Amino acid sequence: MPFSAYDLRYHVEESYPALCIYIQHRAQRYLGQLAFDAFEMDQVVGHVIEYLTRIQLLGGGERAPKTALDELSNAQFYTFLNRMVQNKAIDRLRRRRLPMSTTGELEEQGNPDEDNDPLNSVVEPFWGDVPFANPEAAALEAVSQEQLRALLKRCIETLGAAPRQLQAVLQELEDLGAGDLVKEVRADIPIDLDITTVAHLSQHKDHAHKKLRLCLQKNSTNLAVMLAIRLTEYGAESGGTDEWSVPLQTLTQKDLSLREVQTGLQHLTHAGLLNWQGEAVVHLTLAQRKLLTRFYEEE
Amino acid sequence: MSDEFAGMANPQEPNAPLAQWFYQLLSGAQPVASSEQIPVGEDVSLLGTDYHAAFYPAIPNFARALLKQEPELMTHYAPLLFHLIGCPTCHRAYLETYDALRVALADEARPATTALRLSSSASLATTSPKLLVFLCQLLIGQARSVLRQAHREHADEDAWARSLLQQAMQLSRYIMQGALRQRALRDLVEVASLYQISSAGTPGEPGALSYSALVGAGSGARGRTLRRAEMASRPQEQASIDLRAGTLDGSVTQEGEMLILRLVDLDESLRGKFLLISIPLGTLLEPVRWLGGNPYAIRSAGLVGPDGTLITPLGRTDLRLSNPEERNLLETLFKKLDVRSLEA
């Protein structure tokens, strides 16, 4: 019985058996010499099942947010699963240092499926050309890209409430030679920081790092920037009153959920840039509009 | 974490020191994540501490946004990207997802021939019990993650968690080996209690006695696995679920649609009194119509007898203890049953 991503999400009882059979079938093909090793088979099958559960597709129902996988056609979804199985099988073969099947071997087995050819994975780097292929490359990208660097700066600035922690981080950045970033932060924070007199530097640094990690991974930080831009872009002036209004639905566009919009608006309200209390339409004064423009321009 | 900034494409890059600092900042708080996945056949629901419910499910959308070069991509997914830098487990999942999605999206025209060759006879009854146990544990673990995440975000995701637990319970009824079913549902009561903390009508105090169903026992065959055929051949009136609280025994039997609780050797302090019976998992499945409507507070129909025996109805159901799968479902409901005196 064929199954789809929709079936796995809404009808797990009916579709799980077919999913297991499909993954087992593909795993057997890709595991080559390990195909009859029950442990290795379990590793591959379990990996894909665990993945589908963790991304909240398997059994996710209506409650779990839809993902890109929900929007794949059936053919694409099977291709996706097939590739997941193939990659995991190659991973297991590599761990056991066993040779992987070549195209010739697969042809001898009379296999007509083009996608069964793991040779590409043998001659190419395992993941091919993937952006952010390792965390270090992602870190470099993050500090080089303007928008991401702006978020880092914004989070460093939130340390202004704890001047010693801010001071400890700025000193670290100075030592790294990131003087430009330090200058940008100093220009925005009107605190007289004397970097020569920080006692217990390492303790302040640890606290500061924890706060920075939280800020950087907090969804509201980046959502606030997006919402500030949209509020100024989509705001419609209400007949000569110097007041602008934007319905929440307008702010969602295609890529934000209502909840994300609300999170971003709450963040802006908390920062004193809005007076939004959960209304369906956001109202802005001229002064607030200017503040919002400054907010994202600073970004 | 390695001191060596191994993945740097160009160490002469002017931002390299800042990038290294940034990498160490984000990866500094992460515990050393196990690179090994959870094997099928091992208990999973207590593990997975490196699973981040706030980020992991967003990975497919991030991968697609990268592949389609969506606008505002970096701002939208910045928190996830920052998380990936510091979380090896999520980063690995991102790499897998990106690669598989790239192939899938480039493969729009291919018919799903492989899928169509699947056997049409696949059913849960014929699915490997090991894989059923695995999924039950994963679903219960997901429910725990959903509840914890909701707690952190001050959100209410009880209905979602409840749906995951219900699916685990429904799937578990196809596991005929009691020991495996026990493992599949090992954390069910604990996770259900997390969900029930925020629900109205939960019992306010622990029971004086707490019974557990002896999974895989019952029908006078305690301690051994009942096979499907064996269960089916038993007369309905003999079918039972055995309960135990320390050295005390009890059972649930069925008369027609009615489920009957029988407790014996109750303490002298309870004799001659009405009892309040609480079934914490009772709200998770609809098929039982509990007496009084609230499974957390079922009043015994009579007094505890002078010999310490109580026989009282609990509720009606269309499920049959004589049906192996339905019996498994009912047995799960009675994984915990608390009783206490109605009188102070």
XYZ file of C-alpha atoms in Angstrom, chain A residues 58 76 81 169 190 206 235 257 282 288:
10
model
C 5.241 11.071 11.785
C 9.550 13.677 -4.427
C 13.181 8.997 1.897
C 32.918 40.928 25.752
C 26.192 55.645 25.768
C 30.846 33.443 31.146
C 1.577 50.819 7.091
C 2.869 32.503 10.942
C -1.270 47.519 14.718
C 6.909 55.310 16.527
